[in-house]
Each structure stands twice: as structure tokens, then as C-alpha cells.
Short mmCIF file of C-alpha atoms in Angstrom, two decimals:
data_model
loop_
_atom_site.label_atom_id
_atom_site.label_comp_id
_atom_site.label_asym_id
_atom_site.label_seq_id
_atom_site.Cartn_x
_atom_site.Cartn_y
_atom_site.Cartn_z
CA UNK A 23 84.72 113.72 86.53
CA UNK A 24 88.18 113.41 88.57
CA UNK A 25 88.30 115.79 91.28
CA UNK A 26 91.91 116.64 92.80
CA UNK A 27 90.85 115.47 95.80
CA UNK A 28 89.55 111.98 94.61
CA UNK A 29 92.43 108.88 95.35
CA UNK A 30 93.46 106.86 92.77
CA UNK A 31 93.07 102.64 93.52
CA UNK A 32 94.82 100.14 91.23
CA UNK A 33 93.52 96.67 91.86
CA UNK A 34 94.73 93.18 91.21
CA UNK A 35 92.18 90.31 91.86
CA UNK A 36 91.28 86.92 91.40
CA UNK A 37 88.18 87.49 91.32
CA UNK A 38 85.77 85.10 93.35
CA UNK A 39 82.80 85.75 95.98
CA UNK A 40 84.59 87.82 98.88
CA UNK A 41 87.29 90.18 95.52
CA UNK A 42 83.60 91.04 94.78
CA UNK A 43 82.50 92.42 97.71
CA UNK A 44 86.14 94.33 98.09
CA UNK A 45 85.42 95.75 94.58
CA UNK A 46 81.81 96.93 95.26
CA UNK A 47 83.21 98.49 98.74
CA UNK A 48 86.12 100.34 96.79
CA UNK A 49 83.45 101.35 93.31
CA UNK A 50 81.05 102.56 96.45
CA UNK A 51 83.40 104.75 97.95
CA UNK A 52 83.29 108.45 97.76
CA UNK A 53 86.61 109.74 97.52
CA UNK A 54 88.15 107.12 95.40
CA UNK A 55 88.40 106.32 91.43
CA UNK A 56 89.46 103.21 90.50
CA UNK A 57 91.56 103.06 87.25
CA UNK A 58 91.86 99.78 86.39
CA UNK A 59 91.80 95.81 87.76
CA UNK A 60 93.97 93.37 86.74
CA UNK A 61 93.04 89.93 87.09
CA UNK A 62 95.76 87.20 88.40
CA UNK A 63 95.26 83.39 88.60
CA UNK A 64 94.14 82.49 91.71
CA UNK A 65 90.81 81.09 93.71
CA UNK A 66 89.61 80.77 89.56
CA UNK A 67 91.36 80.52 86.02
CA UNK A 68 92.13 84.40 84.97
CA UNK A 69 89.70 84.35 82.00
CA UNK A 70 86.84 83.32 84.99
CA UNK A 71 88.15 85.62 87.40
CA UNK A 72 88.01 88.58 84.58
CA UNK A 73 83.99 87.38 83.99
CA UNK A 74 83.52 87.78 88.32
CA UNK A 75 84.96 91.01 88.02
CA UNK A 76 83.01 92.36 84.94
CA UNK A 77 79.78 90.94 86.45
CA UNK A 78 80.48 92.38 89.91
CA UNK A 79 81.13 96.16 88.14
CA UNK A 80 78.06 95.74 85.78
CA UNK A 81 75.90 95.29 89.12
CA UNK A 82 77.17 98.75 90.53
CA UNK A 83 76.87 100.40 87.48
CA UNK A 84 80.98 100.80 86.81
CA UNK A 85 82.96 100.59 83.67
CA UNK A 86 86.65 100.19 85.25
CA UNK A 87 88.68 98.41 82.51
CA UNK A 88 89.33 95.02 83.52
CA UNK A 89 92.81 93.45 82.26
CA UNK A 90 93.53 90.18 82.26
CA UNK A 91 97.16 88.95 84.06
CA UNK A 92 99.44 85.84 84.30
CA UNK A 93 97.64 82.72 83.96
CA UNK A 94 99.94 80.55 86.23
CA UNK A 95 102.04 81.18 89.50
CA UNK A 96 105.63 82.28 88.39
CA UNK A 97 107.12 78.59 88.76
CA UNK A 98 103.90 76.53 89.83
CA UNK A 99 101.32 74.52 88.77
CA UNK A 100 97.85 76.27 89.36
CA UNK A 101 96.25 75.58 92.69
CA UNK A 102 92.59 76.91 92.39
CA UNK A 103 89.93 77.60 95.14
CA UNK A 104 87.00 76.11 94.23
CA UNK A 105 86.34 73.81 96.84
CA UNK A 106 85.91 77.59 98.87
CA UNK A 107 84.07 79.45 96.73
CA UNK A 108 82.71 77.32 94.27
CA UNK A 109 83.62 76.03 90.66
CA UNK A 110 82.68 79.55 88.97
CA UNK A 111 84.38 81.17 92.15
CA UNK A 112 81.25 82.90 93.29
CA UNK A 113 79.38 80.35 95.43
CA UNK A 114 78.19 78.59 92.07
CA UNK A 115 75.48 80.70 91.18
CA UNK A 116 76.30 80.96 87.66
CA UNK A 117 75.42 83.97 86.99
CA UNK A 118 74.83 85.35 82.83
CA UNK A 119 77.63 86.39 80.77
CA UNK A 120 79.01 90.11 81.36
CA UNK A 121 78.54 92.38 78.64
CA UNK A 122 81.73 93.92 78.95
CA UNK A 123 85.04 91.95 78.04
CA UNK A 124 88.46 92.87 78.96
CA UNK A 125 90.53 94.66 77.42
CA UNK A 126 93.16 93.18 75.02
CA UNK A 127 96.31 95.13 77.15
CA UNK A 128 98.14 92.46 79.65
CA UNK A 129 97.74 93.06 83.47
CA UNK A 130 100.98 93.54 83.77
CA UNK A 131 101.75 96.25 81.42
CA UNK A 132 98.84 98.17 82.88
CA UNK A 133 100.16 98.08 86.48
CA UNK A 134 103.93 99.53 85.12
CA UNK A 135 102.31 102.26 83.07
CA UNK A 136 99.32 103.42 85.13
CA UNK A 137 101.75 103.33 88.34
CA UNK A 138 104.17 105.41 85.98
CA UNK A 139 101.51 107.80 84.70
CA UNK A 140 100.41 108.78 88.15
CA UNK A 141 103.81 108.97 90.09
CA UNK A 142 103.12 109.33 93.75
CA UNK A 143 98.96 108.55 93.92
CA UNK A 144 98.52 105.07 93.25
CA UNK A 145 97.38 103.11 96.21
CA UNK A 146 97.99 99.53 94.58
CA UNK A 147 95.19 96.89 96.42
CA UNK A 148 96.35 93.29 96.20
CA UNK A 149 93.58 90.43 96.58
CA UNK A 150 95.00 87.71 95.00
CA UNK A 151 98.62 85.79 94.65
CA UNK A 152 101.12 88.22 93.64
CA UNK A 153 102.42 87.02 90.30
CA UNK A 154 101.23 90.05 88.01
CA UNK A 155 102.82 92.42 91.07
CA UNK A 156 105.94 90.78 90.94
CA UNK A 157 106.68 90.51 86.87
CA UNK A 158 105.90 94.07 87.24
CA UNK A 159 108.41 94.62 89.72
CA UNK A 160 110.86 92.24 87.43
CA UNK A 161 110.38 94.90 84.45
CA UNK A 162 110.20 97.78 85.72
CA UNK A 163 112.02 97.92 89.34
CA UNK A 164 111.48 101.81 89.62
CA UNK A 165 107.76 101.38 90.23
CA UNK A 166 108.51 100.73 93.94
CA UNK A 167 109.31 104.25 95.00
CA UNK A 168 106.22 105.76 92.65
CA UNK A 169 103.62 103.54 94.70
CA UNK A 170 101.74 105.76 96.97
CA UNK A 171 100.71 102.61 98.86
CA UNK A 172 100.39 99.09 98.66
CA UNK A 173 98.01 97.00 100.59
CA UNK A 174 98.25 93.09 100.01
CA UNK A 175 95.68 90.75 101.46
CA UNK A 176 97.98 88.01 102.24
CA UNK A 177 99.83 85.94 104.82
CA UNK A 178 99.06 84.99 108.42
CA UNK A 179 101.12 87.38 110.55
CA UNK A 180 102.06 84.21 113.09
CA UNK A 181 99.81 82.58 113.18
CA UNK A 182 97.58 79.42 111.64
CA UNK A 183 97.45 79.76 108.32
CA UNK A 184 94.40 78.53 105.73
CA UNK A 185 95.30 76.37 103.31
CA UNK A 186 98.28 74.93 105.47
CA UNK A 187 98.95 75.42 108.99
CA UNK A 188 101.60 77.78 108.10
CA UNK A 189 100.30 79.57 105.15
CA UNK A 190 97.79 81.95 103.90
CA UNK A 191 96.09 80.63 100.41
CA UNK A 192 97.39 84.03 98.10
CA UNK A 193 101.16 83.99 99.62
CA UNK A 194 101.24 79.84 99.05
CA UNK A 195 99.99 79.81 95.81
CA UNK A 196 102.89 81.76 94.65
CA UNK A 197 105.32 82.24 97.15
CA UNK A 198 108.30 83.13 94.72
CA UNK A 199 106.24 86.16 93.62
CA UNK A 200 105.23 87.17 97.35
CA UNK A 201 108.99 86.97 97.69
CA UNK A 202 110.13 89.62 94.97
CA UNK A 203 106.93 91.56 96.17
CA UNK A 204 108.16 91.89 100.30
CA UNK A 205 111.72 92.49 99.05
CA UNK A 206 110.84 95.41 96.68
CA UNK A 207 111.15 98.05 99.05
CA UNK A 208 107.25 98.96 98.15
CA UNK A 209 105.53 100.94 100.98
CA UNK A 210 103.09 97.77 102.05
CA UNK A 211 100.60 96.79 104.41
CA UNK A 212 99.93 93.51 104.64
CA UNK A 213 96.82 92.35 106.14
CA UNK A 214 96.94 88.43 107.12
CA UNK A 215 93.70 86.47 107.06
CA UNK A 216 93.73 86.05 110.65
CA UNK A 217 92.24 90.05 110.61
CA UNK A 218 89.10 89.09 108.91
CA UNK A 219 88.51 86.14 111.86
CA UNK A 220 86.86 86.21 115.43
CA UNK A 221 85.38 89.56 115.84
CA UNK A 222 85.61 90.67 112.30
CA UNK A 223 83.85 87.62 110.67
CA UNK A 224 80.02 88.17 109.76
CA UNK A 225 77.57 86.47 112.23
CA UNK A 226 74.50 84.73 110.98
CA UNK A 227 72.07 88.08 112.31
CA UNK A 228 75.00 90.61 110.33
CA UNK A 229 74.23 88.78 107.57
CA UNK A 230 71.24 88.57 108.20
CA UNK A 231 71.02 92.44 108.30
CA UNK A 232 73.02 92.71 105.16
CA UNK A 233 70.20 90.85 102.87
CA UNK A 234 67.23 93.31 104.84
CA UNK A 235 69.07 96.42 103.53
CA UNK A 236 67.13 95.25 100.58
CA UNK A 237 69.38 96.87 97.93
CA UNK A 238 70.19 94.63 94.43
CA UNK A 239 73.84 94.32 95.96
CA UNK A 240 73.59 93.45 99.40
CA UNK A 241 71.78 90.45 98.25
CA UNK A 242 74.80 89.85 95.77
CA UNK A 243 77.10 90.00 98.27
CA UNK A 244 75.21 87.72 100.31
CA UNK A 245 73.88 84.84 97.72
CA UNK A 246 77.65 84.77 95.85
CA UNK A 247 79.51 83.86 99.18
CA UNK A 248 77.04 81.14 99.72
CA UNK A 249 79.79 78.51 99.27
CA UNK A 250 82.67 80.71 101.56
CA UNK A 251 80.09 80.81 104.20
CA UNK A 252 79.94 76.96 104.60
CA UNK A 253 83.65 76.70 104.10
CA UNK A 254 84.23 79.32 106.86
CA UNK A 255 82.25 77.57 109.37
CA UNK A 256 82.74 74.00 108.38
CA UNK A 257 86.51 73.78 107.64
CA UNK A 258 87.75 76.72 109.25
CA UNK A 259 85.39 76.33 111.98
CA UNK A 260 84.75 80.38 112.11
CA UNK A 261 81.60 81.31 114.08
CA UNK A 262 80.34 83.08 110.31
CA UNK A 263 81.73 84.48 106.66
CA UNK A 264 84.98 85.77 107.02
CA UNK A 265 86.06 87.94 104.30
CA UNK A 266 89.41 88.24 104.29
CA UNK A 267 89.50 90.61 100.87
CA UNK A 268 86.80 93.25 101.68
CA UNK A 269 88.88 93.47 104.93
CA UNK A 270 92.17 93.71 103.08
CA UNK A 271 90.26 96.84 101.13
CA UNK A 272 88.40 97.98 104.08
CA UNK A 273 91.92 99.20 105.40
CA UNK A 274 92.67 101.00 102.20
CA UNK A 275 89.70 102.62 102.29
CA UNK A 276 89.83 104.17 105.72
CA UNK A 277 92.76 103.32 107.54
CA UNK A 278 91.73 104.89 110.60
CA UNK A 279 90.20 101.08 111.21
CA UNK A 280 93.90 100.11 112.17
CA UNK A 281 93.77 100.02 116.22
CA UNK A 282 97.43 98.41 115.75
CA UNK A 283 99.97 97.60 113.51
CA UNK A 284 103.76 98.10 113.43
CA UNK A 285 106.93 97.51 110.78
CA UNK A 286 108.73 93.97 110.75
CA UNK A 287 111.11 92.31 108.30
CA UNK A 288 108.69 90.02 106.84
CA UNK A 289 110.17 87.01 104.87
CA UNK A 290 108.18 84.43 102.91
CA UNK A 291 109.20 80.60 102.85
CA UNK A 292 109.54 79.06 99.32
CA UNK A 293 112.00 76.00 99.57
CA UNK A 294 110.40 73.90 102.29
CA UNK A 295 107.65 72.03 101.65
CA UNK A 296 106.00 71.77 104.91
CA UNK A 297 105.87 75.64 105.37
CA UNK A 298 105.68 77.02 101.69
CA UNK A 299 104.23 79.79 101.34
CA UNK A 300 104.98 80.98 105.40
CA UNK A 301 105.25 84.92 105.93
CA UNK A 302 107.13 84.84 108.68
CA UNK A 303 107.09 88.21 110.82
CA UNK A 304 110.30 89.17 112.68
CA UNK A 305 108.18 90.60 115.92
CA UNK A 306 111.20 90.98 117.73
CA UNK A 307 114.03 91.60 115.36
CA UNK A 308 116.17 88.79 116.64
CA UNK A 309 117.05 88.95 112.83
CA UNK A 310 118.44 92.27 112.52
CA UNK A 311 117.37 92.71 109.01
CA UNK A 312 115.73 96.40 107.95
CA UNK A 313 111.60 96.30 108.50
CA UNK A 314 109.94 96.04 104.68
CA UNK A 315 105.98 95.96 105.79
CA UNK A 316 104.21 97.36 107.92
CA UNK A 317 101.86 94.35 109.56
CA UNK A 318 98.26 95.02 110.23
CA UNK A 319 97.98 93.10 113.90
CA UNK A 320 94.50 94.27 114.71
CA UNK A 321 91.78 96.49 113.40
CA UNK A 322 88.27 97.92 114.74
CA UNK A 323 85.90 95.39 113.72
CA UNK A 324 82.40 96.97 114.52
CA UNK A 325 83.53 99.71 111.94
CA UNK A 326 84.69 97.17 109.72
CA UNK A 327 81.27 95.63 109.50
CA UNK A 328 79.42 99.50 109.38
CA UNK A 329 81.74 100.67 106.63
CA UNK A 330 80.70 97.22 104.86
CA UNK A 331 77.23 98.06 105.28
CA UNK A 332 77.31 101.36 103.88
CA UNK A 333 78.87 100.51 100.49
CA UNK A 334 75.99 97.74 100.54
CA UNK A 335 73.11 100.05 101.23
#
């Protein structure tokens, strides 16, 4: 049953290890009813990412319609992440079949309509390249001012970035989309990898503590970010997991996490080959251009990690 006071989350994903743990955290939460996940091609092929998701909600007991998306980046080849979370996307453990399939609606048509249908109360959760949000925006411009809110889990607010040094993985994997996305006058967040690094990434004992609260999904969350865990350390040299999605939806869950953030006119790079893919964050407005996002530059990270361990538990 919908109660008034219960927030309505729209969420795009491709689905691999650490989109599962940001849609157990957001299926978990009390106050919020999710109303459908689109699936975008991303870290896996859409038709994979749509199997992650169904699996993920059919181990917390959820039956949020899953819609598949665009199969390809607006203009690019595909560029997927397997080498980070494994060749099924979550840490290669393979797990059965779902017994739910999507839905035979597009992605895309679902984000217009259900954005239209609840004018004013959608907060829209990005974890994946931005294709599906911007053909959306393409069709049906108006959504824009209807979005309640729109937090994207993307970009590196200046600094390194994680799959070049200048870019984040979701922003360079389809740039031209990120692009119509920052310039559609949406009210977004964006929180950059960089937040779910240093302080906020999981330390051997956290995890550790996360597999000891015993529960069917805390070991789920551990064992399917098996792979992202030896990526973190290895190639991004991280001192644990960092989880840059359940962070992303860790802010739209309870904002009060933010300890800073501010609003910039962001632009994203998608001509130069070197920096493709870039969100580049006007910190002191030596460009004189209107702010369109409000960057996440910091956010509590013991709470993080407590509000994590509650939606495990």
C-alpha cells in the first residue's frame, strides 16, 4: 500500500555488483517505493544487466518492473565493464536464472510517462551512462521541470577520473548523452566517484562486519562484488571496495549525508579524445555561464557505511 507520505524513486541501472547493492539499499528503505528500473547499457549488455537486476529484487523479496533501455551509447560503440565486475557483471558468480523477466515496454517510454504521471515526486536515480535519460529528454523536453530530483552517479568533480585520468566510466561511456542530460535544466546532483573513495570505501574489517550480520543479503552484497573488490585495490589502488553506486543512492536516500556541496556550470567533454568523457566543474565561475548541478564535494562517510548496514541487516 502507497502511503502519501512514501517518495517515489525511478531508477536507471546497468546493473552489475555495486547497482545491486544501490537497489537493495533503495527496496530496504522505509519511506520510499520504487516504481520502476530501467536498464541502460553499461558495465554489462542490457539484456544481462535486466537478469542482475531481477535477481537482485527476487533476493529482497520485490517485484519492481524492470524495463529494458538502449542497447548502445547514443553514437558509440559499447564499452563494457567486465574486467571490474566480472563477465556476468556481478563478480562472476553466475548466479540461476530470475524468474521474473522484464517487461515488454522500452526504458525509455517508461521514464517519459511515469515522470509525467507523477508530476512533481519523482526523484529520478541514475547509476549507469545516461543514454535512456537523454532520449527521454530528446522526446519529451518537458520532463525536466516535472523531476522532483535527479541524482546521477557520474563524473569526477576535478579530479582523477577511473577509466581515464580525466573521466568517470558512466559519463565516458556516453558522453553525448551526459551532455543533453547537464544541459536539460533538470534539478541534479551529481555525485563523482571520487565520493565513494578514501574514507567512504569499505575496509577489509567493514566488510568483514557486513558478511557477520549474517542476513541472506549481506552475504550477496559481499560475494557479488568479489571481482570490484580486487579491481578497487589492485588498479585503483583504494585501501578497500568502493562503491561508487550505493553511494550515488545513499545521497538520495538521506541527503542529510551531504557535509558539502554547492552549484557549478558543469560541462562534459565529447570531441577530444584525450579527455572524453571529462565533467568539468566551473568552481570558480571564470566561465560566467548559469550553474546547472549542484556537485556533491563531500559527504559523511561513517553514516554512509551505517545507513549501508542497515538496509543489509
Amino acid at each position: 500500500m502507497l502511503h502519501s507520505d512514501m517518495r517515489k524513486f525511478l531508477i536507471d541501472t546497468d546493473t552489475a555488483s555495486d547497482d545491486a547493492v544501490a537497489l537493495l539499499m533503495a527496496h530496504r528503505w522505509p519511506d520510499v517505493q520504487v516504481e520502476a528500473i530501467t536498464i541502460v547499457s553499461g558495465n554489462v549488455a542490457v539484456e544481462q544487466g535486466a537478469k542482475n537486476a531481477l535477481y537482485t529484487l527476487e533476493m529482497c523479496g520485490a517485484s519492481t518492473p524492470v524495463y529494458l533501455g538502449c542497447p548502445k551509447p547514443m553514437l558509440r560503440p559499447c564499452k563494457y565493464a567486465h574486467g571490474f565486475h566480472g563477465e556476468d557483471g556481478m563478480g562472476n558468480m553466475h548466479y540461476p536464472e530470475p524468474q521474473a523477466k522484464p517487461q515488454v515496454d522500452h526504458g525509455v517510454d517508461v521514464i517519459i510517462d511515469t515522470i509525467k504521471s507523477n508530476p512533481g515526486e519523482i526523484t529520478l536515480v541514475t547509476l549507469g551512462p545516461l543514454t535512456n535519460i537523454a532520449i527521454a529528454l530528446l522526446r519529451a523536453p518537458e520532463i525536466a521541470s516535472l523531476v522532483q530530483r535527479c541524482v546521477i552517479m557520474g563524473g569526477a568533480a576535478n579530479v582523477v577520473g577511473n577509466v581515464t585520468p580525466a573521466a568517470e566510466y558512466n559519463i565516458w561511456v556516453d558522453p553525448d548523452a551526459a551532455k543533453i542530460v547537464f544541459h536539460s535544466g533538470m534539478p541534479m546532483s551529481m555525485v563523482g566517484w571520487e565520493l565513494s573513495r578514501a574514507q567512504a570505501a569499505l575496509l577489509p574489517d567493514e566488510i568483514a562486519q557486513i558478511k557477520n550480520l549474517g542476513t541472506e543479503l549481506s552475504r550477496f552484497a559481499v560475494d557479488c562484488n568479489t571481482s570490484a573488490l580486487e579491481a578497487s585495490v589492485k588498479i585503483q589502488h583504494s585501501p578497500g571496495l568502493t562503491l561508487a553506486d550505493p553511494v550515488a543512492m545513499a545521497v538520495a536516500l538521506d541527503p542529510t549525508i551531504i557535509t558539502r556541496q554547492g552549484k557549478y556550470y558543469v560541462e562534459v567533454e565529447t570531441v577530444s579524445e584525450l579527455t572524453r568523457g571529462q565533467t568539468v566543474v566551473d568552481e570558480l565561475g571564470v566561465l560566467n555561464q548559469t550553474p546547472n548541478m549542484t556537485v556533491i564535494w563531500s559527504i559523511d562517510a561513517p553514516r554512509w557505511k551505517e545507513n549501508l548496514y542497515l538496509c543489509l541487516g
